[in-house]
Coordinates of C-alpha atoms and ligand atoms in Angstrom, one line a residue:
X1 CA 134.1 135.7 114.8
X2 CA 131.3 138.5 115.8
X3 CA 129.7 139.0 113.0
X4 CA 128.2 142.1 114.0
X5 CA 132.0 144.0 113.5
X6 CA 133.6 141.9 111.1
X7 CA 134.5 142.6 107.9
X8 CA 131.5 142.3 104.9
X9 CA 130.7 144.5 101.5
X10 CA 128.0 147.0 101.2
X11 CA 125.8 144.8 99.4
X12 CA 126.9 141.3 101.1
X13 CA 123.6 141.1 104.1
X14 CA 124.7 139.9 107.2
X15 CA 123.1 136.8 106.6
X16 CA 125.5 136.0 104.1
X17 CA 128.7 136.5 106.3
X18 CA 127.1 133.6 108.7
X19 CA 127.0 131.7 105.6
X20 CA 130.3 132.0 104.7
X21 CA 131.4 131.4 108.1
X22 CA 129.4 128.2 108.1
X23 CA 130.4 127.3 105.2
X24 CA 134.4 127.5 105.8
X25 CA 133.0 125.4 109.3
X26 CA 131.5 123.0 106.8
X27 CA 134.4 122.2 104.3
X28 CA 136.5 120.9 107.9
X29 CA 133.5 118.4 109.1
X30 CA 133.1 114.7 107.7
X31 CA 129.5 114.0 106.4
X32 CA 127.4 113.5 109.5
X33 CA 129.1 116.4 111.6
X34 CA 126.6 118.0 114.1
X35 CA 127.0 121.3 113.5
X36 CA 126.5 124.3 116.3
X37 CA 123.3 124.7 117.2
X38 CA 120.9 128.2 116.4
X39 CA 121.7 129.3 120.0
X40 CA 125.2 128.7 120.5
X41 CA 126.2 130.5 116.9
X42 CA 123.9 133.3 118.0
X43 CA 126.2 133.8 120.8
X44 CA 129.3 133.1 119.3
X45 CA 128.6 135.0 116.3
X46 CA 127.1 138.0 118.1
X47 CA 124.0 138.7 115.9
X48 CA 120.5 137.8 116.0
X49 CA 119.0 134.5 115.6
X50 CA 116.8 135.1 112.8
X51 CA 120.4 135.9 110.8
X52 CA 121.6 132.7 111.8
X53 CA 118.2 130.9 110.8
X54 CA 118.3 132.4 107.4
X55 CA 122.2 130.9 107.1
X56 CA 121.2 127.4 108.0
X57 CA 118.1 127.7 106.2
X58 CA 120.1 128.4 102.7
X59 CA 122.3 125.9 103.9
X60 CA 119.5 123.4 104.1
X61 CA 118.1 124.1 100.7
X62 CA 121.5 123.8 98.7
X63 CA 122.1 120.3 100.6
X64 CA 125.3 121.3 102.5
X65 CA 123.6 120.7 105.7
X66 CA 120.5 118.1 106.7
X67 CA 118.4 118.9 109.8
X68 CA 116.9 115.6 112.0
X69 CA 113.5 116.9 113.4
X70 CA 114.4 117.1 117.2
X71 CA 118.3 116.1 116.9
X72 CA 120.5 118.6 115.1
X73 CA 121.7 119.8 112.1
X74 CA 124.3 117.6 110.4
X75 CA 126.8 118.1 107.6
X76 CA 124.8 116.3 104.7
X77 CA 126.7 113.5 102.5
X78 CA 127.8 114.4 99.1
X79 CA 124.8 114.5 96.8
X80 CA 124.4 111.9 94.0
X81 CA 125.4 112.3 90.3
X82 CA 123.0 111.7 88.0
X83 CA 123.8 111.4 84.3
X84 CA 121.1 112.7 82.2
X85 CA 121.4 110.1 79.4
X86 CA 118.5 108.4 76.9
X87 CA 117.7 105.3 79.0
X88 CA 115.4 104.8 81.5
X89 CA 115.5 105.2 85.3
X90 CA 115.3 101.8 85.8
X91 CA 118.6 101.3 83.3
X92 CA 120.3 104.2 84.8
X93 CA 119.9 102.9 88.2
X94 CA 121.1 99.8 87.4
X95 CA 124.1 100.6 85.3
X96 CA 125.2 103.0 88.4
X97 CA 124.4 99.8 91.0
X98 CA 121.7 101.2 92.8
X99 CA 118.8 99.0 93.3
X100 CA 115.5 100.1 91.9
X101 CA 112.0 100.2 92.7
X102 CA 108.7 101.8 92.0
X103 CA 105.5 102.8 93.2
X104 CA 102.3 103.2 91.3
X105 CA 100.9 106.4 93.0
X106 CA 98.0 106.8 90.3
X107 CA 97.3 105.9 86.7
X108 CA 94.2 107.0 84.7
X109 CA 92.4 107.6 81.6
X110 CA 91.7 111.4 80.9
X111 CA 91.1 114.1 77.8
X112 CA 94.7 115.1 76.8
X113 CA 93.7 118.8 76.8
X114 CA 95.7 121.4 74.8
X115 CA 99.3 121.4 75.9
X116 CA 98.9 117.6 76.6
X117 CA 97.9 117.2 73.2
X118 CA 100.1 119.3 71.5
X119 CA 103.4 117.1 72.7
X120 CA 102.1 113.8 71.7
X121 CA 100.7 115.4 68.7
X122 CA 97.2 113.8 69.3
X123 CA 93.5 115.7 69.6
X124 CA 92.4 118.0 72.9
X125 CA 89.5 115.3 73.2
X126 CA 91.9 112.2 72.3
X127 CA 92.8 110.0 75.2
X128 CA 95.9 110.1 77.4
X129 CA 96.9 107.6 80.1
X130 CA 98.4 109.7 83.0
X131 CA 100.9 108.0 85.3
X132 CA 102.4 109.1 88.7
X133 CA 105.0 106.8 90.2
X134 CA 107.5 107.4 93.0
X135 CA 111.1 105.9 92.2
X136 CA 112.9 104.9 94.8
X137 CA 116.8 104.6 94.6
X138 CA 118.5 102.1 97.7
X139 CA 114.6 102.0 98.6
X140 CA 115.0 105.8 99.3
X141 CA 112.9 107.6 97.3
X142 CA 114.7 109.8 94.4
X143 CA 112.3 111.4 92.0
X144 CA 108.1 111.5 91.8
X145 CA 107.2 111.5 88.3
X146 CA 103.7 112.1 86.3
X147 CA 104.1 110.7 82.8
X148 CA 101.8 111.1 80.1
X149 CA 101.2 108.6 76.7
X150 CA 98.3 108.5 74.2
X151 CA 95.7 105.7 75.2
X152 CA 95.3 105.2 71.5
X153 CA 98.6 104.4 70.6
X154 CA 99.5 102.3 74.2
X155 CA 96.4 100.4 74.6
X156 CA 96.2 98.3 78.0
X157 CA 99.1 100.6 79.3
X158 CA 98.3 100.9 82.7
X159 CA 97.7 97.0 82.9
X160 CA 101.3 96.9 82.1
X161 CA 102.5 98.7 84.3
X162 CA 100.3 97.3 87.2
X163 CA 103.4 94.0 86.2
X164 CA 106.4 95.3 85.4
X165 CA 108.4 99.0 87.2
X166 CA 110.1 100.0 83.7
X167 CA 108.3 102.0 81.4
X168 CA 110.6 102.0 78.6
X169 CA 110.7 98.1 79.0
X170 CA 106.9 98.1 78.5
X171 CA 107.3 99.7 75.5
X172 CA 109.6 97.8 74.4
X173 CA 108.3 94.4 75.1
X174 CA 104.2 95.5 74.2
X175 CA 104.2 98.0 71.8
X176 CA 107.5 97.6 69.9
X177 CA 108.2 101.2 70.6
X178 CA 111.9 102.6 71.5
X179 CA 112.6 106.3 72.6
X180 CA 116.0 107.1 70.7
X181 CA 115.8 111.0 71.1
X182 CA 114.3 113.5 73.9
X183 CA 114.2 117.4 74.3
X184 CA 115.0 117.6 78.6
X185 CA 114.7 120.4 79.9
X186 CA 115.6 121.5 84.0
X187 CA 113.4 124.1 85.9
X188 CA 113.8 124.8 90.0
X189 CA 110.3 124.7 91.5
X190 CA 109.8 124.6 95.5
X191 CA 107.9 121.4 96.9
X192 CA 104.4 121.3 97.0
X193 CA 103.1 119.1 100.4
X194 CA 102.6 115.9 98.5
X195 CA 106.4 116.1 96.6
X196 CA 107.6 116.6 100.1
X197 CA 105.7 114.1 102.1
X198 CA 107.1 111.7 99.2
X199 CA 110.6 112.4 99.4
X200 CA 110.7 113.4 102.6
X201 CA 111.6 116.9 102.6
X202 CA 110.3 120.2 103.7
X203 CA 107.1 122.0 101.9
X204 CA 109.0 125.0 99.8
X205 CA 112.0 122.9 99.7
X206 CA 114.0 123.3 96.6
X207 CA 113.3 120.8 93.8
X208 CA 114.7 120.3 90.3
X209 CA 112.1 119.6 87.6
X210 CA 112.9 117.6 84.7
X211 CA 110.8 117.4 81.9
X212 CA 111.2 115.2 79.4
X213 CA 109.5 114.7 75.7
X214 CA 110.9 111.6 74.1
X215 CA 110.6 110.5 70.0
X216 CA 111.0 107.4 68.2
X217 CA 112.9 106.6 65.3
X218 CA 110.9 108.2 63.2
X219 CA 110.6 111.2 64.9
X220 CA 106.9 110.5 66.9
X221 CA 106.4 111.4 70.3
X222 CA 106.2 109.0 72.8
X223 CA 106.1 110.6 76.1
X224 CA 105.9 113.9 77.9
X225 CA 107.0 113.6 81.5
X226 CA 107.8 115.6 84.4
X227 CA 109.8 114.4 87.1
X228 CA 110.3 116.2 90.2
X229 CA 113.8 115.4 92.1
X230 CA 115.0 116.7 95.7
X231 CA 117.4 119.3 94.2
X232 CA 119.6 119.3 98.1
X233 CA 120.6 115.7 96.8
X234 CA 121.1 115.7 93.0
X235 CA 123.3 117.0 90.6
X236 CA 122.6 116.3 87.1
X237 CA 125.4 115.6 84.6
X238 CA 125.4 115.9 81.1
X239 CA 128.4 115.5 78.8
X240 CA 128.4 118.1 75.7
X241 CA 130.5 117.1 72.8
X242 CA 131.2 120.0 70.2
X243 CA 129.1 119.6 66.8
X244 CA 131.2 118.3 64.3
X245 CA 133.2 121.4 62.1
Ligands
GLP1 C1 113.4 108.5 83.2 C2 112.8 109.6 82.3 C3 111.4 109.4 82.1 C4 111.1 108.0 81.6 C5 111.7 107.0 82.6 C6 111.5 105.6 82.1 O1 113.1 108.7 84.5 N1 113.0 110.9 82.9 O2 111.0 110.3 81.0 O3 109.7 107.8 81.4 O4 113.1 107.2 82.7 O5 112.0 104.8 83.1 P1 111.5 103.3 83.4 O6 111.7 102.5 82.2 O7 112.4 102.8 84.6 O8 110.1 103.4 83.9

């Protein structure tokens, strides 16, 4: 196919007929297929390489295709469903057979500060433990993830933590406290250099961002937490039931 003559609508850019030409290339390849490289679809495609860049690059992002630094470009493995449930990571990963672990990237004491404050319905000045941890899937990591708590309510939380991966066991076990309800929300953000140096992806890479503000029974908040996941490798999966008539 020359891309330069064939076929494409008024508003489709000729990036986008690469694209689709790659992608019909794609859906014939097992996971792990090299794919042409830049150079050769530039010839057999007959336009410019930057058009062909931009193709693979869109590829990249929306985890159809995985480039190896100084190998190739590959067709990438399906990506992994995740349920987006009220249990923990640790629970989740387990009750899907994945192995889990964590690592304790930073944890400190600081002011909660406004927006802080207003989710775990404390004070601007009270105190809020701050928690980043990297969680790692298989022992590849899945999700980097900055969790907030008031100090007051989880004394020694960090301590915890320091002993045992699961936060929500923590809770459970020290404090007596259970999540039982959450407001989640899903945002796309692109990676900053740390995010990407963590899960091993490009800066500007596309990322889903979940946040998540979990309640007890009684309705207090617990948590306000934002994960950041590689979106090229995760779909998220929630099951809607209809409210009752
Ligand atoms: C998920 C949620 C977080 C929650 C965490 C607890 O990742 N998005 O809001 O804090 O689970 O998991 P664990 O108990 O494994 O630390």
């Amino acid at each position: 196919m020359v891309v330069a003559t064939a076929q494409r609508s008024p508003r489709e850019p000729k990036y986008y007929l690469v694209k689709r030409h790659l992608l019909e290339l794609i859906e014939t390849l097992p996971p792990g297929s090299l794919v042409p490289t830049e150079r050769v679809l530039t010839v057999e495609l007959g336009t410019s390489r930057t058009t062909v860049r931009q193709a693979l690059s869109e590829l990249v992002g929306e985890g159809r295709l995985v480039r190896r630094q100084g190998s190739g470009t590959y067709v990438a493995e399906p990506k992994i469903s995740w349920p987006l449930q009220m249990t923990s990571f640790t629970q989740q990963a387990s009750a899907n057979g994945y192995s889990v672990s964590t690592t304790l990237l930073d944890a400190a004491r600081q002011r909660a500060g406004d927006s802080v404050a207003a989710r775990l319905a404390i004070k601007p000045s009270a105190g809020v433990f701050c928690v980043e941890r990297l969680r790692l899937v298989d022992e590849t990591p899945m999700a980097v993830e900055t969790s907030y708590l008031s100090a007051t309510r989880f004394p020694g939380l960090i301590g915890h933590l320091r002993r045992e991966n699961s936060l929500y066991k923590v809770l459970a076990d020290e404090y007596g406290v259970r999540p039982v309800a959450a407001d989640e929300t899903i945002e796309t953000a692109a990676a900053s250099p740390r995010e990407a140096e963590l899960l091993n992806t490009d800066t500007g890479a596309p990322m889903l961002v979940l946040g998540r503000h979990s309640f007890d029974a009684a309705g207090a908040p617990i948590e306000w937490v934002r994960s950041w996941y590689r979106g090229d490798r995760y779909t998220f999966v929630a099951r809607l039931v209809a409210p009752a008539q």
